[in-house]
PDB file of C-alpha atoms in Angstrom:
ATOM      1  CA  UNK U  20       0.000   0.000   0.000  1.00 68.00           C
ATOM      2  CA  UNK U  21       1.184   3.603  -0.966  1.00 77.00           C
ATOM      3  CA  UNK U  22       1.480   5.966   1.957  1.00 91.00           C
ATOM      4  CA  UNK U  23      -0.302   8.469   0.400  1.00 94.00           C
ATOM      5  CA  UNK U  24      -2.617   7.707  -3.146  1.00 94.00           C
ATOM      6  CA  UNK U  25      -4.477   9.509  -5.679  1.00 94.00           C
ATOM      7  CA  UNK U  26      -6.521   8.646  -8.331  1.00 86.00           C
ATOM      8  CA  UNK U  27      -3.975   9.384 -11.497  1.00 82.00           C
ATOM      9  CA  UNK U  28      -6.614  10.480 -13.608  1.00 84.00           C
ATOM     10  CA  UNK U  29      -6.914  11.862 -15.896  1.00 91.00           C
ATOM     11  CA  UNK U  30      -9.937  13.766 -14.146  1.00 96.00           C
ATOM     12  CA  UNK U  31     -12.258  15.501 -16.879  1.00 97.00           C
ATOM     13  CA  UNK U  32     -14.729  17.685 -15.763  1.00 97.00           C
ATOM     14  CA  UNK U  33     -16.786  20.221 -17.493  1.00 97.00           C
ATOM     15  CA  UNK U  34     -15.927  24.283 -17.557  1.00 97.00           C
ATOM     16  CA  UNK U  35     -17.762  25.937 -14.761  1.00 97.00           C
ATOM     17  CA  UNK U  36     -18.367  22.302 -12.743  1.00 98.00           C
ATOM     18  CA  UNK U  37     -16.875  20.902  -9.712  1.00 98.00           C
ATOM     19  CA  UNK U  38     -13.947  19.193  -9.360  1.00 97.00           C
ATOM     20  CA  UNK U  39     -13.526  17.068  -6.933  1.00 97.00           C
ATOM     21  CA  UNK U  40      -9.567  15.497  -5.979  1.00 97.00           C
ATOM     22  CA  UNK U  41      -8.995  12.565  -3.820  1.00 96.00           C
ATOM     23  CA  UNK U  42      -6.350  11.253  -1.726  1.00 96.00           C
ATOM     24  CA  UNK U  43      -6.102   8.836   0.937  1.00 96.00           C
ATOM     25  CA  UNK U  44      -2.767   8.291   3.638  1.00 95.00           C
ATOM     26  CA  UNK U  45      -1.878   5.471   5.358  1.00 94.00           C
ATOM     27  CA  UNK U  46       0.068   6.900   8.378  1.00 92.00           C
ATOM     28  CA  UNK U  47      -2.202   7.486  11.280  1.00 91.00           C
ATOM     29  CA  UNK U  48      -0.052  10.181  12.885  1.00 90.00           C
ATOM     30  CA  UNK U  49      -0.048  12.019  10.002  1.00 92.00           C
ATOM     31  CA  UNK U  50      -0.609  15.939  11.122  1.00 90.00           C
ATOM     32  CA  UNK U  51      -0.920  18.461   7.994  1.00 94.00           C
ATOM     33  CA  UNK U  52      -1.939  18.002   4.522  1.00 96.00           C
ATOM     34  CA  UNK U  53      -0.695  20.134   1.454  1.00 96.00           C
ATOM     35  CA  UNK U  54      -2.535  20.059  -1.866  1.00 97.00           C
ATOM     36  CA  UNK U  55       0.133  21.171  -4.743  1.00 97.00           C
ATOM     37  CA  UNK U  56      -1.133  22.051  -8.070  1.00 97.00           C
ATOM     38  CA  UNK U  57       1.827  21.995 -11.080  1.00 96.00           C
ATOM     39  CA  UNK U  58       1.386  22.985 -14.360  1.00 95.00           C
ATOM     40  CA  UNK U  59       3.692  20.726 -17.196  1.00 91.00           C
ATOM     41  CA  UNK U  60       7.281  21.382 -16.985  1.00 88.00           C
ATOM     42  CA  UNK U  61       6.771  23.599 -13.955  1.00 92.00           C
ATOM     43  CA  UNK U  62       7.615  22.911 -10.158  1.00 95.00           C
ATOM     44  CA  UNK U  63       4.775  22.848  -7.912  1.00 96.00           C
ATOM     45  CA  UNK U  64       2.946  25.296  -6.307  1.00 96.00           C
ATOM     46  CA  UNK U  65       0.771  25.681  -2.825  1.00 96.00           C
ATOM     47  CA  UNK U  66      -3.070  25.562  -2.970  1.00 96.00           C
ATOM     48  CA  UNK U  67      -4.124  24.671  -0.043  1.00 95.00           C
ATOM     49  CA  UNK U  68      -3.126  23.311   3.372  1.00 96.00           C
ATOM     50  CA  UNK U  69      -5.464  21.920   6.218  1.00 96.00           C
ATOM     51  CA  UNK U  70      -4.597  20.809   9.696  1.00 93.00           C
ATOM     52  CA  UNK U  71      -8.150  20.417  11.492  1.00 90.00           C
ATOM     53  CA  UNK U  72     -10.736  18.170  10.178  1.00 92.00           C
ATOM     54  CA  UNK U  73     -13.512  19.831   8.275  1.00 94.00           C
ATOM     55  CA  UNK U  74     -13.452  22.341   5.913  1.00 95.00           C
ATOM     56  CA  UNK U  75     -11.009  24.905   4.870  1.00 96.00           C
ATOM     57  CA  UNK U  76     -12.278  27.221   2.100  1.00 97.00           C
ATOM     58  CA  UNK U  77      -9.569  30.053   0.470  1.00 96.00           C
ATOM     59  CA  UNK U  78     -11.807  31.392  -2.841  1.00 97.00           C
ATOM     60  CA  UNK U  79     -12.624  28.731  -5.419  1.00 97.00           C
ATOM     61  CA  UNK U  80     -10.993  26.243  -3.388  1.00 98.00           C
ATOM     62  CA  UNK U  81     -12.078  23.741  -0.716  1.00 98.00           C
ATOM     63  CA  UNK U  82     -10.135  21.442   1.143  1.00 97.00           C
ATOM     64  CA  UNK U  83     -11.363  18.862   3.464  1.00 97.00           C
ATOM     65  CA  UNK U  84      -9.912  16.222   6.072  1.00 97.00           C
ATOM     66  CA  UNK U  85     -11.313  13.742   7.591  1.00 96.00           C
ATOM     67  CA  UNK U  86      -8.636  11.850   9.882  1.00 94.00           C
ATOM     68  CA  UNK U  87     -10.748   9.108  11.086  1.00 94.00           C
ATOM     69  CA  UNK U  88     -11.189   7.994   7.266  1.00 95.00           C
ATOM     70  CA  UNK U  89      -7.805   8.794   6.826  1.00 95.00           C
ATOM     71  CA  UNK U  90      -9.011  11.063   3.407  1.00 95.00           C
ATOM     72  CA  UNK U  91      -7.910  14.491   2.391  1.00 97.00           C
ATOM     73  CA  UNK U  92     -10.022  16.008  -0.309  1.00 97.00           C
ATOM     74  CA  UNK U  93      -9.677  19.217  -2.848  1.00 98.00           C
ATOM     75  CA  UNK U  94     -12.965  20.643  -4.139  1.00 98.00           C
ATOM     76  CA  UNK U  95     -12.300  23.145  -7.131  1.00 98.00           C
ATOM     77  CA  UNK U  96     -15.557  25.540  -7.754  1.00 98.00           C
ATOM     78  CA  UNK U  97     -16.514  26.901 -10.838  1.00 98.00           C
ATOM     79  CA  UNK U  98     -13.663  25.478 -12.839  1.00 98.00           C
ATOM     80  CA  UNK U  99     -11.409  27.253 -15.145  1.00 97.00           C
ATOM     81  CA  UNK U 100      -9.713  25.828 -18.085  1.00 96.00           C
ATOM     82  CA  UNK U 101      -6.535  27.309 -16.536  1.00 97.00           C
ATOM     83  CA  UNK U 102      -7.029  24.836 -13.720  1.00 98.00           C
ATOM     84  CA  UNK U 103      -6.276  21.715 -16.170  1.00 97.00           C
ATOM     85  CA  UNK U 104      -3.056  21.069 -14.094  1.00 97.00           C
ATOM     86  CA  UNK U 105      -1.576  17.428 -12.052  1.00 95.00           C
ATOM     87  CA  UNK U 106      -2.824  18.191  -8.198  1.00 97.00           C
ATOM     88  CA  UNK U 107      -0.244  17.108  -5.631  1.00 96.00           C
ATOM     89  CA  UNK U 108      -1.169  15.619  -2.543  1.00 97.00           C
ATOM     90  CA  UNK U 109       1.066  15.845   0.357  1.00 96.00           C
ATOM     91  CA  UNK U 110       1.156  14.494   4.095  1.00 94.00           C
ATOM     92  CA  UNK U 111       3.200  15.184   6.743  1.00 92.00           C
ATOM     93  CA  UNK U 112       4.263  12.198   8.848  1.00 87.00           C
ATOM     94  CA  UNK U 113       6.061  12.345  11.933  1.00 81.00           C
ATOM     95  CA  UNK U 114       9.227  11.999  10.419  1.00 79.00           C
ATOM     96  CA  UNK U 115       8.754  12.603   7.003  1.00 84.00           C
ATOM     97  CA  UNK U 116       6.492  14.588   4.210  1.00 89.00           C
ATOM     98  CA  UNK U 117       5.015  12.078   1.470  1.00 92.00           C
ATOM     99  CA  UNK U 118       3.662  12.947  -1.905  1.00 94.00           C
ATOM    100  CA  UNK U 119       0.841  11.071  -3.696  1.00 94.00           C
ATOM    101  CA  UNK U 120       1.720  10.398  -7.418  1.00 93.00           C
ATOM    102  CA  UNK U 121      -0.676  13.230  -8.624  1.00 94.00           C
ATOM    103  CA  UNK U 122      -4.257  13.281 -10.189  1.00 95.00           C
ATOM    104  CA  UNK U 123      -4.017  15.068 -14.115  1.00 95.00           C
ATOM    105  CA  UNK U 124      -7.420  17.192 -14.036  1.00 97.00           C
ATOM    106  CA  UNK U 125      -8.547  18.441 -17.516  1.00 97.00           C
ATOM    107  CA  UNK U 126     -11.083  20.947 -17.668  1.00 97.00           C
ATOM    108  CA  UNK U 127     -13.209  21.167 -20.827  1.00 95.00           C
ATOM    109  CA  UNK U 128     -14.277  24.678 -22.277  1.00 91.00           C
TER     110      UNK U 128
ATOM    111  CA  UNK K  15      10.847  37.700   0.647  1.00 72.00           C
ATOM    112  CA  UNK K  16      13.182  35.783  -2.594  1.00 83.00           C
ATOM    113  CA  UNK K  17      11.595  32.452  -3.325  1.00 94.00           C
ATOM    114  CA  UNK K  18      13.656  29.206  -3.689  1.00 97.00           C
ATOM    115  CA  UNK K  19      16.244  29.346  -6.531  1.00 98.00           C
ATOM    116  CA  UNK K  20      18.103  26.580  -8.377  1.00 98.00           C
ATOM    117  CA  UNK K  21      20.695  27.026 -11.002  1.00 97.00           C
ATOM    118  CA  UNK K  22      21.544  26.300 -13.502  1.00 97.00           C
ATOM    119  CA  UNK K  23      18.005  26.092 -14.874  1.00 97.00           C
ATOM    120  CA  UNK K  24      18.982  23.688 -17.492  1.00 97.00           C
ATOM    121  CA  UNK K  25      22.137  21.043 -18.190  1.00 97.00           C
ATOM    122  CA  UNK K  26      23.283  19.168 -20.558  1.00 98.00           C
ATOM    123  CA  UNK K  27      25.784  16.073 -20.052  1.00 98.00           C
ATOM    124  CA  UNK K  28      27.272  13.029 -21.013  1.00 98.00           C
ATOM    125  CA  UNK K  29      26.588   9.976 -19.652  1.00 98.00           C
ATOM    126  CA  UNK K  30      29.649   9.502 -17.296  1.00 98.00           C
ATOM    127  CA  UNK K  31      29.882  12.769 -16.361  1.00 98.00           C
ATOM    128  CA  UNK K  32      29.302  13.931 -13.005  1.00 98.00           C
ATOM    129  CA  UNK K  33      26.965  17.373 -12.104  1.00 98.00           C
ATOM    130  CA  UNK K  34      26.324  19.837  -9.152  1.00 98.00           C
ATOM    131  CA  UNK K  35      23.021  21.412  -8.648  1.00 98.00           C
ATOM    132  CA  UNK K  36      22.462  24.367  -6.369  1.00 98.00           C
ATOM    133  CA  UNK K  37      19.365  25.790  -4.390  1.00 98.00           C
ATOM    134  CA  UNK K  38      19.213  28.812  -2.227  1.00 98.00           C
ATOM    135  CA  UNK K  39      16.589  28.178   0.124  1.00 98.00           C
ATOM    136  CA  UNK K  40      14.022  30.995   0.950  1.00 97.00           C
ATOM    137  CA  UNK K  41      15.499  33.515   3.637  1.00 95.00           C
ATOM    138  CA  UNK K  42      15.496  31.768   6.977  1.00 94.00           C
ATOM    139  CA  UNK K  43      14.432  28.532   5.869  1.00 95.00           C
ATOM    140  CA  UNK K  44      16.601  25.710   7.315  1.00 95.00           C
ATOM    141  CA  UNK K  45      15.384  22.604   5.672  1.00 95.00           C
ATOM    142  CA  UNK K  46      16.109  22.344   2.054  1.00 97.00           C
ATOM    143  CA  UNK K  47      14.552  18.890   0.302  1.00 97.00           C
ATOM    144  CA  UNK K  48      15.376  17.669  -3.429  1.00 97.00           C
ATOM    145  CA  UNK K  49      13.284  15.357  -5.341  1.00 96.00           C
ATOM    146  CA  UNK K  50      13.692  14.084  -9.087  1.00 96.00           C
ATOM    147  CA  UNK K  51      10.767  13.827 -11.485  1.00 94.00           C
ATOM    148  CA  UNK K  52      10.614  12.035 -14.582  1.00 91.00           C
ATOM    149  CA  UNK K  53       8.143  12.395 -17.200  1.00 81.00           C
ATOM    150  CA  UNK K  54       4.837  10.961 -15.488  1.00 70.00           C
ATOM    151  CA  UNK K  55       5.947   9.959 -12.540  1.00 75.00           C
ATOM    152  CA  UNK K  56       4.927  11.448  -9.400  1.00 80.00           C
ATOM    153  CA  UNK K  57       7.681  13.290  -7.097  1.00 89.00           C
ATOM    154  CA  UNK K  58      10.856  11.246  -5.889  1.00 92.00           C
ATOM    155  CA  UNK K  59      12.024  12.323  -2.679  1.00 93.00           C
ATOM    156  CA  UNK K  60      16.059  12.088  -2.738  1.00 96.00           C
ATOM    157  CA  UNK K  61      16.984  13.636   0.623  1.00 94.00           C
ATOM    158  CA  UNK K  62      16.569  16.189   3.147  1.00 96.00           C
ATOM    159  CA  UNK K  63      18.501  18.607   5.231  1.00 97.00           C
ATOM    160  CA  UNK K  64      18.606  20.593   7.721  1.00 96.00           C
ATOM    161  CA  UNK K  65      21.041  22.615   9.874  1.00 94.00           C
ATOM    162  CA  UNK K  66      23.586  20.932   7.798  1.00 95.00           C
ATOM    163  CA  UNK K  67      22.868  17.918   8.321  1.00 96.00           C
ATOM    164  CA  UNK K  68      20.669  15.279   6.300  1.00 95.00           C
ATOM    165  CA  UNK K  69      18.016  14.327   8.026  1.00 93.00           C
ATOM    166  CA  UNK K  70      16.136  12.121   5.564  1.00 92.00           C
ATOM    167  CA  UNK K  71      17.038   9.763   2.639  1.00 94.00           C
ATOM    168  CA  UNK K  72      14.866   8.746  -0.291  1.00 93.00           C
ATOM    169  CA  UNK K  73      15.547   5.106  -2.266  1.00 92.00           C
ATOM    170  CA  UNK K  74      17.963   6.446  -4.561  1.00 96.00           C
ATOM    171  CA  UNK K  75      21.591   5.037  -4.879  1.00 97.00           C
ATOM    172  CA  UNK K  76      25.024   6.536  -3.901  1.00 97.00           C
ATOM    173  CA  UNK K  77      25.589   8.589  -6.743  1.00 98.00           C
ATOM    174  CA  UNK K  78      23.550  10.589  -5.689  1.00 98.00           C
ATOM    175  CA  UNK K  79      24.675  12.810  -2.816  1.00 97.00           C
ATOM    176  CA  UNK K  80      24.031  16.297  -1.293  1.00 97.00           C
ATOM    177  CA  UNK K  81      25.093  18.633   1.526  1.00 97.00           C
ATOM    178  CA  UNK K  82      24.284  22.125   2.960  1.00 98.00           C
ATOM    179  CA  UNK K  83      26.140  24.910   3.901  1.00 97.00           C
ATOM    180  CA  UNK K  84      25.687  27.139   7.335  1.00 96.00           C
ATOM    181  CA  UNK K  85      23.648  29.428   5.221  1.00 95.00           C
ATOM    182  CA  UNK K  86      21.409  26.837   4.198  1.00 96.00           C
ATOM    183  CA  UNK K  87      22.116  26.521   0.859  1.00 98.00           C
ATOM    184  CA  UNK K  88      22.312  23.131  -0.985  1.00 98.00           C
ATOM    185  CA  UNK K  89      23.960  21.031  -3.254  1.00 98.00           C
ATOM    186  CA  UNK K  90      23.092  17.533  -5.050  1.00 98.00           C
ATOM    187  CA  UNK K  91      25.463  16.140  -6.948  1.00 98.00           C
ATOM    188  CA  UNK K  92      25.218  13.134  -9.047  1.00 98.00           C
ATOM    189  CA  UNK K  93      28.447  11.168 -10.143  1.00 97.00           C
ATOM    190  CA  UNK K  94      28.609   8.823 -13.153  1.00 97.00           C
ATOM    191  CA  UNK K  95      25.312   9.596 -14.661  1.00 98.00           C
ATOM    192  CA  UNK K  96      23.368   7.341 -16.547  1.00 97.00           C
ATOM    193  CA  UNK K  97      20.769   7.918 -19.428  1.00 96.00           C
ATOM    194  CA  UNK K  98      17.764   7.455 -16.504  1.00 95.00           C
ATOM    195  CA  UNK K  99      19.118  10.429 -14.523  1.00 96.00           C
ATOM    196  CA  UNK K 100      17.569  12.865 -17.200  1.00 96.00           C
ATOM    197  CA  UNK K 101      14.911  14.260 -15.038  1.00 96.00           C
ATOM    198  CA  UNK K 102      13.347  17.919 -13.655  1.00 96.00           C
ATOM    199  CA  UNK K 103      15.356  17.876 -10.315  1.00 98.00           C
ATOM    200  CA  UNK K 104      13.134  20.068  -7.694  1.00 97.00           C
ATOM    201  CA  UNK K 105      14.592  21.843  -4.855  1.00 98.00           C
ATOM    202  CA  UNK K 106      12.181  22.915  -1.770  1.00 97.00           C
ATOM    203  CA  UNK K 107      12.288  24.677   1.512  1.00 97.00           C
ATOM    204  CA  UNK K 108      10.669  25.105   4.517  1.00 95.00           C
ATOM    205  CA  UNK K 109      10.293  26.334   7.741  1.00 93.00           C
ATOM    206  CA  UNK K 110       9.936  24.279  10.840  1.00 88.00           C
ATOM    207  CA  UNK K 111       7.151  22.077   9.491  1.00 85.00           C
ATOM    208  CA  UNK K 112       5.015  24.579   7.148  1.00 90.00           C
ATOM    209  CA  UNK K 113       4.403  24.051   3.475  1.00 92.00           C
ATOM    210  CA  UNK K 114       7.371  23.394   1.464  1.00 94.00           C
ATOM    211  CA  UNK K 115       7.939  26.031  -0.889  1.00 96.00           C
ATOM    212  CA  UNK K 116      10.146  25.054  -4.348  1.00 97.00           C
ATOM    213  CA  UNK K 117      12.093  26.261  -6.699  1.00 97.00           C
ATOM    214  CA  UNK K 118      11.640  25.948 -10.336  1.00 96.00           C
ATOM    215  CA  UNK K 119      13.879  23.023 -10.422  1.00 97.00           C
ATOM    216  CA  UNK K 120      16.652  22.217 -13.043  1.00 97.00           C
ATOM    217  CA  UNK K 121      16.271  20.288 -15.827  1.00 97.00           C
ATOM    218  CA  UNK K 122      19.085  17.695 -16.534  1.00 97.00           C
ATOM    219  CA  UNK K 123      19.332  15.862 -19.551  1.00 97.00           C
ATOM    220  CA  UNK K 124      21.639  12.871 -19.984  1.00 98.00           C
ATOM    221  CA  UNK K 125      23.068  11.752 -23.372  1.00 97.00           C
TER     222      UNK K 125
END
């Protein structure tokens, strides 16, 4: 079992949908959660990052954690083409920071 | 506040060769991590430091090594490369344990 998976997609979703990004972890002590979005032949960048379960909303963007499921979600309103990207999933362990392998999202005009 | 920076942006070698990549972490930052990433695959942690010391090791062999300076700043270095090594090599910092912030990486390609 991966420490931390994604669905590799690709995701398509429709222009103006939502999209909705999965990603499970396997370590139980795991503390914060990063959602990375990176754009081909770029370096990643920081979306989001939730501690608390629940929701954490920052404009078009939703992240949500549930620890007892051990699942870390991103919710993308109102999608943008410019939002066809790979989304990063991150979780920080106690001794380490794992990355899922990515989900490609497409969104269709 | 400077972001991460890595040079050289791009490289060119021969298999063989050896190469040493550099990343100035963000100001204050003391943990600097590299990864490689290869066309469609996922992030491959190679190692971590901090305080000039490496605190964490991916699944990568010898030749590849690293180290960091007292002002943070990092090398990797990979001896004898192989054809496999081309790759986007990612540099990241971060502070205590708050999002990692990267640079935008170096891209090595091995002929």
């Amino acid at each position: 079992q991966k420490e931390v998976e994604q669905n590799s997609g690709p995701l398509s979703v429709p222009e103006g949908a939502i999209a909705s990004l999965n990603c499970t972890y396997s370590d139980r002590g795991s503390q914060s959660f990063f959602w990375y979005r990176q754009y081909s032949g770029k370096s990643p960048e920081l979306i989001m990052f939730i501690y608390s379960n629940g929701d954490k909303e920052d404009g078009r963007f939703t992240a949500q954690l549930n620890k007892a499921s051990q699942y870390v979600s991103l919710l993308i309103r109102d999608s943008q083409p410019s939002d066809s990207a790979t989304y990063l999933c991150a979780a920080q362990g106690a001794q380490k920071l794992v990355f899922g392998q990515g989900t490609r999202l497409t969104i269709n005009p | 506040k400077a972001g991460v920076t890595q040079t050289p942006r791009y490289l060119i070698k021969t298999r063989g060769q050896q190469v040493t990549l550099s990343c100035s972490p963000i100001s204050g930052h003391r943990s600097v991590s590299w990864y490689q990433q290869t066309p469609g695959q996922g992030l491959q942690f190679l190692f971590e430091y901090f305080s000039e010391t490496q605190r964490n090791k991916g699944n990568f062999p010898g030749r590849f090594s690293g180290r960091q300076f007292s002002n943070s700043r990092s090398e990797m270095n990979v001896s004898t490369l192989e054809l496999g090594d081309s790759a986007l090599y990612l540099c990241a910092s971060r502070q205590g344990l708050e999002p990692l912030h990267f640079g935008n990486g170096t891209r090595l390609t091995v002929t």
